[in-house]
């Protein structure tokens, strides 16, 4: 399954243990392959898996991602209570190096598969591996564990960086017309993508924060009864870092809404931002209007009266214009005149954009200056 609005996908090859897809964006400018696998549990059979994936790779070049259940680990630390470096681990590491793949750091936990009472059996069986071309193209790749629901395997998510996500979306939008129309069209389309992403991927920050606090409370209850083991200590540290990141996102969200420039990041004063944002909303709201000594309360009538007022205000009946004689007035040189008349150069525009405060009040497109600066 993939977002068909942004990507076109087709099967490249199918094997006994894997399936490879070819993906390209709508503009056909970025093409990459994804190999999804379910490796055998037997070490001898897994050699066939490594051969099969290598054969699939021989059919194409360019960015490549390999993911799935590899049914083995690379190091003893990736398996609970394991202290010996086995031949299976060595073969898996050799495969990764031979294929030129990058094994990304795993965030949010150590193990992706857990079993038994109190999870006394656990290992990192699931992962994403990316080619060097992919790693060079996406500098901010993150691989993290998501919450388990029913399976004994935890979902693993790869994130290629927010800027790259924006770039992919932007290039997927297509329309024709004047440059200003194309820009407005893409900004509007991007806004819808961002709203959808915020709801489905980022989720509700308040719910996420409460979920983290609940998990931390459980660990602290355990800590009151006994000392935490290595896995519990690691989980607690990860949760605390996740909570800090969540709090930072919440603060930025409210700060952008409140349009306050003078309160620094780090104060975590989201209640202040909440009050300020709501105050802006109440202050800017027009719920009634007095027109010719009559009170108008209907929203459509208020809108119509405001439009009518400003239309009349900017209609000029006078045809007379003041005139000014510039005789004997000092003038600038032809060189200065040429400089003033010359069009703005891109570097000059860009320097002025970067000099703006990132949290200045958004325009009609609702984007802050920070968006354009980034």
Coordinates of C-alpha atoms in Angstrom, one line a residue:
X1 CA 0.0 0.0 0.0
X2 CA 1.3 3.5 -0.8
X3 CA 0.0 7.0 -1.5
X4 CA -1.0 6.8 -5.2
X5 CA -1.4 10.6 -5.3
X6 CA 2.4 11.0 -4.9
X7 CA 3.9 7.7 -6.0
X8 CA 3.5 5.2 -8.8
X9 CA 4.5 1.7 -7.9
X10 CA 5.0 -1.6 -9.8
X11 CA 6.3 -5.0 -9.0
X12 CA 10.0 -5.4 -10.0
X13 CA 10.6 -9.0 -8.9
X14 CA 9.0 -11.7 -6.7
X15 CA 11.0 -14.4 -4.9
X16 CA 10.3 -17.1 -2.3
X17 CA 11.3 -14.8 0.6
X18 CA 11.0 -11.3 -0.9
X19 CA 9.1 -9.0 -3.1
X20 CA 10.6 -5.9 -4.7
X21 CA 8.7 -2.8 -5.9
X22 CA 9.8 0.0 -8.1
X23 CA 8.5 3.5 -7.0
X24 CA 8.6 6.8 -8.9
X25 CA 7.1 10.2 -8.0
X26 CA 4.5 11.7 -10.3
X27 CA 7.1 13.9 -11.9
X28 CA 9.3 10.9 -12.7
X29 CA 12.3 12.7 -11.1
X30 CA 12.9 10.3 -8.2
X31 CA 13.0 6.5 -8.7
X32 CA 13.8 4.1 -5.9
X33 CA 13.2 0.4 -5.1
X34 CA 11.9 -1.3 -2.0
X35 CA 12.5 -4.9 -1.1
X36 CA 10.3 -6.4 1.6
X37 CA 11.4 -9.7 3.1
X38 CA 10.4 -12.4 5.5
X39 CA 13.6 -14.4 6.1
X40 CA 13.7 -18.1 7.0
X41 CA 14.3 -19.1 10.7
X42 CA 16.9 -21.6 9.7
X43 CA 20.5 -20.4 9.2
X44 CA 21.2 -22.5 6.1
X45 CA 17.9 -21.4 4.5
X46 CA 18.8 -17.8 5.3
X47 CA 21.7 -18.1 2.9
X48 CA 19.2 -18.5 0.2
X49 CA 17.5 -15.3 1.4
X50 CA 20.7 -13.3 1.1
X51 CA 21.3 -14.7 -2.4
X52 CA 17.8 -13.9 -3.5
X53 CA 18.0 -10.3 -2.3
X54 CA 21.4 -9.9 -4.1
X55 CA 19.9 -11.3 -7.3
X56 CA 17.0 -8.8 -7.0
X57 CA 19.5 -5.9 -6.5
X58 CA 21.3 -6.9 -9.7
X59 CA 18.2 -6.0 -11.8
X60 CA 18.3 -2.2 -11.0
X61 CA 20.5 0.6 -9.7
X62 CA 19.9 3.7 -7.6
X63 CA 18.3 4.3 -4.2
X64 CA 17.2 1.1 -2.5
X65 CA 15.5 0.2 0.8
X66 CA 15.3 -3.3 2.3
X67 CA 13.0 -4.0 5.2
X68 CA 11.1 -6.8 7.0
X69 CA 11.7 -9.6 9.4
X70 CA 15.2 -10.9 9.0
X71 CA 14.8 -13.5 11.7
X72 CA 18.4 -12.9 12.9
X73 CA 20.4 -10.2 14.6
X74 CA 23.8 -8.6 13.9
X75 CA 25.3 -8.4 17.4
X76 CA 24.8 -10.2 20.8
X77 CA 23.4 -6.9 22.2
X78 CA 20.5 -7.1 19.8
X79 CA 19.3 -10.3 21.5
X80 CA 18.3 -10.5 25.2
X81 CA 20.7 -12.5 27.4
X82 CA 23.0 -13.3 24.4
X83 CA 26.7 -13.0 25.0
X84 CA 28.2 -15.0 22.1
X85 CA 28.9 -13.7 18.5
X86 CA 27.5 -16.5 16.3
X87 CA 28.1 -17.5 12.6
X88 CA 24.6 -16.4 11.8
X89 CA 25.4 -12.9 13.0
X90 CA 28.6 -12.8 11.0
X91 CA 26.8 -13.9 7.8
X92 CA 24.1 -11.2 8.3
X93 CA 26.7 -8.5 8.7
X94 CA 28.6 -9.7 5.7
X95 CA 25.5 -9.6 3.6
X96 CA 24.8 -6.0 4.7
X97 CA 28.4 -4.9 3.8
X98 CA 28.4 -6.8 0.5
X99 CA 25.2 -5.1 -0.6
X100 CA 26.5 -1.7 0.4
X101 CA 23.6 -1.1 2.8
X102 CA 23.5 1.2 5.8
X103 CA 22.1 -0.2 9.1
X104 CA 20.2 2.7 10.7
X105 CA 20.2 3.4 14.4
X106 CA 17.0 2.2 16.1
X107 CA 15.2 4.7 18.3
X108 CA 12.5 4.0 20.9
X109 CA 13.8 0.7 22.1
X110 CA 16.3 -2.2 21.7
X111 CA 14.1 -5.1 20.6
X112 CA 11.4 -5.4 17.9
X113 CA 10.2 -8.9 18.9
X114 CA 9.3 -10.0 22.4
X115 CA 7.9 -13.2 23.7
X116 CA 7.4 -15.1 27.0
X117 CA 6.5 -14.1 30.5
X118 CA 7.9 -10.6 31.2
X119 CA 9.4 -10.7 27.7
X120 CA 12.3 -12.9 28.8
X121 CA 12.8 -13.6 25.1
X122 CA 13.5 -10.6 22.9
X123 CA 15.5 -9.6 19.9
X124 CA 15.8 -7.0 17.1
X125 CA 14.6 -9.1 14.2
X126 CA 12.9 -6.3 12.2
X127 CA 14.7 -3.4 10.6
X128 CA 15.2 -1.1 7.7
X129 CA 18.4 -1.1 5.6
X130 CA 19.1 1.6 3.1
X131 CA 21.6 1.9 0.2
X132 CA 24.3 4.5 0.3
X133 CA 22.5 6.5 -2.5
X134 CA 19.4 6.7 -0.2
X135 CA 21.5 7.7 2.8
X136 CA 23.2 10.5 0.8
X137 CA 19.9 11.8 -0.5
X138 CA 18.1 11.8 2.9
X139 CA 20.4 13.1 5.6
X140 CA 17.8 13.0 8.4
X141 CA 16.7 9.4 8.2
X142 CA 15.3 8.0 11.4
X143 CA 14.2 4.5 12.3
X144 CA 12.0 4.1 15.3
X145 CA 9.8 1.5 17.1
X146 CA 6.1 2.0 17.3
X147 CA 3.7 0.6 19.9
X148 CA 2.7 -3.0 19.7
X149 CA -1.0 -3.9 19.8
X150 CA -1.6 -7.6 19.2
X151 CA 1.5 -9.0 17.4
X152 CA 4.6 -10.1 19.2
X153 CA 6.5 -7.9 16.7
X154 CA 6.6 -4.1 17.1
X155 CA 6.0 -2.0 14.0
X156 CA 9.1 -0.2 12.8
X157 CA 8.8 3.2 11.0
X158 CA 11.4 5.0 8.9
X159 CA 11.2 8.7 8.5
X160 CA 13.2 10.4 5.8
X161 CA 13.2 13.9 7.3
X162 CA 10.5 16.6 7.2
X163 CA 12.2 18.8 4.6
X164 CA 12.5 15.8 2.2
X165 CA 8.8 15.0 2.8
X166 CA 7.9 18.6 1.9
X167 CA 10.1 18.4 -1.2
X168 CA 8.4 15.2 -2.3
X169 CA 5.0 16.6 -1.9
X170 CA 5.9 19.9 -3.6
X171 CA 7.2 18.2 -6.6
X172 CA 4.1 15.9 -6.9
X173 CA 1.8 18.9 -7.3
X174 CA 1.3 19.8 -11.0
X175 CA -0.6 22.7 -12.6
X176 CA -0.1 25.2 -15.4
X177 CA -0.5 29.0 -15.5
X178 CA 1.3 32.1 -14.4
X179 CA 4.2 31.6 -11.9
X180 CA 2.2 33.4 -9.1
X181 CA -0.8 31.2 -9.8
X182 CA 1.4 28.0 -9.7
X183 CA 2.9 29.1 -6.4
X184 CA -0.5 29.8 -4.8
X185 CA -1.8 26.5 -6.1
X186 CA 1.1 24.5 -4.6
X187 CA 0.9 26.3 -1.3
X188 CA -2.8 25.5 -1.0
X189 CA -2.2 21.9 -1.9
X190 CA 0.7 21.6 0.5
X191 CA -1.4 23.0 3.3
X192 CA -3.9 20.1 2.9
X193 CA -1.0 17.6 2.9
X194 CA 0.4 19.1 6.1
X195 CA -3.0 19.0 7.8
X196 CA -3.4 15.3 6.8
X197 CA 0.1 14.5 7.9
X198 CA -0.5 16.2 11.3
X199 CA -3.6 14.2 12.0
X200 CA -2.4 10.8 10.7
X201 CA 1.3 10.7 11.3
X202 CA 2.0 13.2 14.1
X203 CA -1.3 12.5 15.8
X204 CA -2.7 14.4 18.8
X205 CA 0.2 15.7 20.9
X206 CA -1.9 15.8 24.0
X207 CA -2.8 12.1 23.6
X208 CA 0.8 11.2 22.8
X209 CA 2.0 13.0 25.9
X210 CA -0.5 11.3 28.2
X211 CA 0.5 7.9 26.7
X212 CA 4.1 8.6 27.5
X213 CA 3.3 9.7 31.0
X214 CA 1.3 6.5 31.6
X215 CA 4.2 4.4 30.6
X216 CA 6.6 6.4 32.7
X217 CA 4.2 6.0 35.7
X218 CA 4.2 2.2 35.2
X219 CA 8.0 2.1 35.2
X220 CA 8.3 4.3 38.3
X221 CA 5.8 2.0 40.1
X222 CA 8.2 -0.9 39.3
X223 CA 11.2 1.2 40.4
X224 CA 9.6 1.7 43.8
X225 CA 9.5 -2.1 44.3
X226 CA 12.8 -3.0 42.9
X227 CA 15.8 -1.8 40.8
X228 CA 15.1 -1.5 37.1
X229 CA 16.9 -3.9 34.8
X230 CA 18.8 -2.8 31.7
X231 CA 15.9 -2.9 29.3
X232 CA 13.6 -1.0 31.7
X233 CA 16.2 1.7 32.3
X234 CA 16.7 2.1 28.5
X235 CA 13.0 2.3 28.0
X236 CA 12.6 5.0 30.7
X237 CA 15.4 7.1 29.2
X238 CA 13.8 6.8 25.7
X239 CA 10.4 7.8 27.1
X240 CA 11.9 10.8 28.8
X241 CA 13.5 11.9 25.6
X242 CA 10.3 11.3 23.7
X243 CA 8.4 13.4 26.2
X244 CA 10.9 16.3 25.9
X245 CA 10.5 16.2 22.1
X246 CA 6.7 16.1 22.4
X247 CA 6.7 19.1 24.8
X248 CA 8.9 21.0 22.4
X249 CA 6.5 20.3 19.5
X250 CA 3.6 21.4 21.6
X251 CA 5.3 24.6 22.6
X252 CA 6.2 25.5 19.0
X253 CA 2.6 24.7 17.9
X254 CA 1.1 27.1 20.4
X255 CA 3.8 29.7 19.9
X256 CA 3.0 29.8 16.2
X257 CA -0.7 30.1 16.9
X258 CA -0.2 32.9 19.5
X259 CA 2.2 34.8 17.2
X260 CA 4.3 35.8 20.3
X261 CA 7.9 36.7 19.5
X262 CA 9.3 37.7 22.8
X263 CA 8.8 34.5 24.8
X264 CA 11.7 32.2 24.2
X265 CA 11.6 28.5 23.4
X266 CA 12.2 26.3 26.4
X267 CA 9.8 27.9 28.8
X268 CA 7.2 25.2 28.2
X269 CA 4.6 27.9 29.0
X270 CA 1.9 26.4 26.7
X271 CA -0.9 27.6 29.0
X272 CA 0.3 31.2 28.3
X273 CA 0.4 30.5 24.6
X274 CA -3.1 28.9 24.8
X275 CA -4.6 32.0 26.5
X276 CA -2.8 34.4 24.0
X277 CA -4.0 32.5 20.9
X278 CA -7.6 32.4 22.2
X279 CA -7.4 36.1 23.1
X280 CA -6.3 36.9 19.5
X281 CA -9.2 34.9 18.2
X282 CA -11.7 36.6 20.5
X283 CA -10.3 40.1 19.7
X284 CA -10.4 39.6 15.9
X285 CA -13.9 38.1 15.9
X286 CA -16.8 40.4 14.7
X287 CA -20.1 38.9 15.9
X288 CA -22.2 42.1 15.4
X289 CA -22.0 45.3 13.3
X290 CA -23.8 48.6 13.5
X291 CA -24.9 49.9 10.1
X292 CA -27.0 53.0 9.8
X293 CA -28.1 52.7 13.5
X294 CA -29.2 49.1 12.9
X295 CA -27.4 46.1 14.5
X296 CA -26.4 43.4 12.0
X297 CA -25.7 40.0 13.6
X298 CA -26.1 37.5 10.8
X299 CA -22.6 36.4 9.6
X300 CA -23.5 36.7 5.9
X301 CA -25.0 40.1 6.3
X302 CA -21.9 41.2 8.3
X303 CA -19.6 40.0 5.5
X304 CA -21.7 41.8 2.9
X305 CA -21.8 45.1 4.8
X306 CA -18.0 45.0 5.3
X307 CA -17.4 44.4 1.6
X308 CA -19.8 47.1 0.6
X309 CA -18.2 49.6 3.0
X310 CA -14.7 49.2 1.6
X311 CA -15.9 49.1 -2.0
X312 CA -17.6 52.5 -1.5
X313 CA -14.5 53.8 0.4
X314 CA -12.1 53.1 -2.4
X315 CA -14.3 54.4 -5.3
X316 CA -13.2 57.8 -6.3
X317 CA -15.6 60.2 -8.0
X318 CA -13.2 63.1 -8.5
X319 CA -11.4 63.3 -11.8
X320 CA -9.1 66.2 -10.8
X321 CA -5.5 65.3 -9.9
X322 CA -2.9 67.5 -8.2
X323 CA 0.0 68.5 -10.4
X324 CA 3.5 69.2 -9.4
X325 CA 6.2 71.0 -11.4
X326 CA 9.7 69.4 -11.0
X327 CA 11.5 72.3 -12.7
X328 CA 14.9 73.0 -11.1
X329 CA 14.5 69.9 -9.0
X330 CA 17.8 68.0 -8.2
X331 CA 18.0 64.7 -10.0
X332 CA 20.0 61.5 -9.4
X333 CA 22.7 60.3 -11.8
X334 CA 21.8 58.0 -14.7
X335 CA 23.9 55.2 -13.0
X336 CA 21.8 55.6 -9.8
X337 CA 18.6 55.7 -11.8
X338 CA 19.6 52.5 -13.6
X339 CA 20.3 50.8 -10.3
X340 CA 16.9 51.8 -8.9
X341 CA 15.1 50.6 -12.0
X342 CA 16.9 47.3 -12.3
X343 CA 14.9 44.2 -11.2
X344 CA 15.6 42.6 -7.8
X345 CA 18.1 39.8 -8.1
X346 CA 17.4 36.4 -6.4
X347 CA 20.3 36.7 -3.9
X348 CA 19.0 40.1 -2.8
X349 CA 15.5 38.7 -2.3
X350 CA 16.8 35.6 -0.5
X351 CA 19.0 37.7 1.9
X352 CA 15.9 39.8 2.9
X353 CA 13.8 36.8 3.4
X354 CA 16.4 35.2 5.7
X355 CA 16.6 38.4 7.7
X356 CA 12.9 38.2 8.7
X357 CA 11.8 36.9 12.0
X358 CA 10.6 33.3 11.5
X359 CA 7.6 33.7 13.7
X360 CA 6.2 36.9 12.1
X361 CA 2.4 36.9 11.7
X362 CA 1.4 34.6 8.8
X363 CA 0.0 36.1 5.7
X364 CA -3.2 35.0 3.9
X365 CA -1.6 31.7 3.0
X366 CA -1.2 31.0 6.7
X367 CA 2.5 30.1 6.4
X368 CA 5.0 31.6 8.8
X369 CA 8.3 33.1 7.5
X370 CA 10.1 30.2 9.1
X371 CA 8.6 28.0 6.4
X372 CA 10.0 30.1 3.6
X373 CA 13.4 30.5 5.3
X374 CA 13.8 26.7 5.7

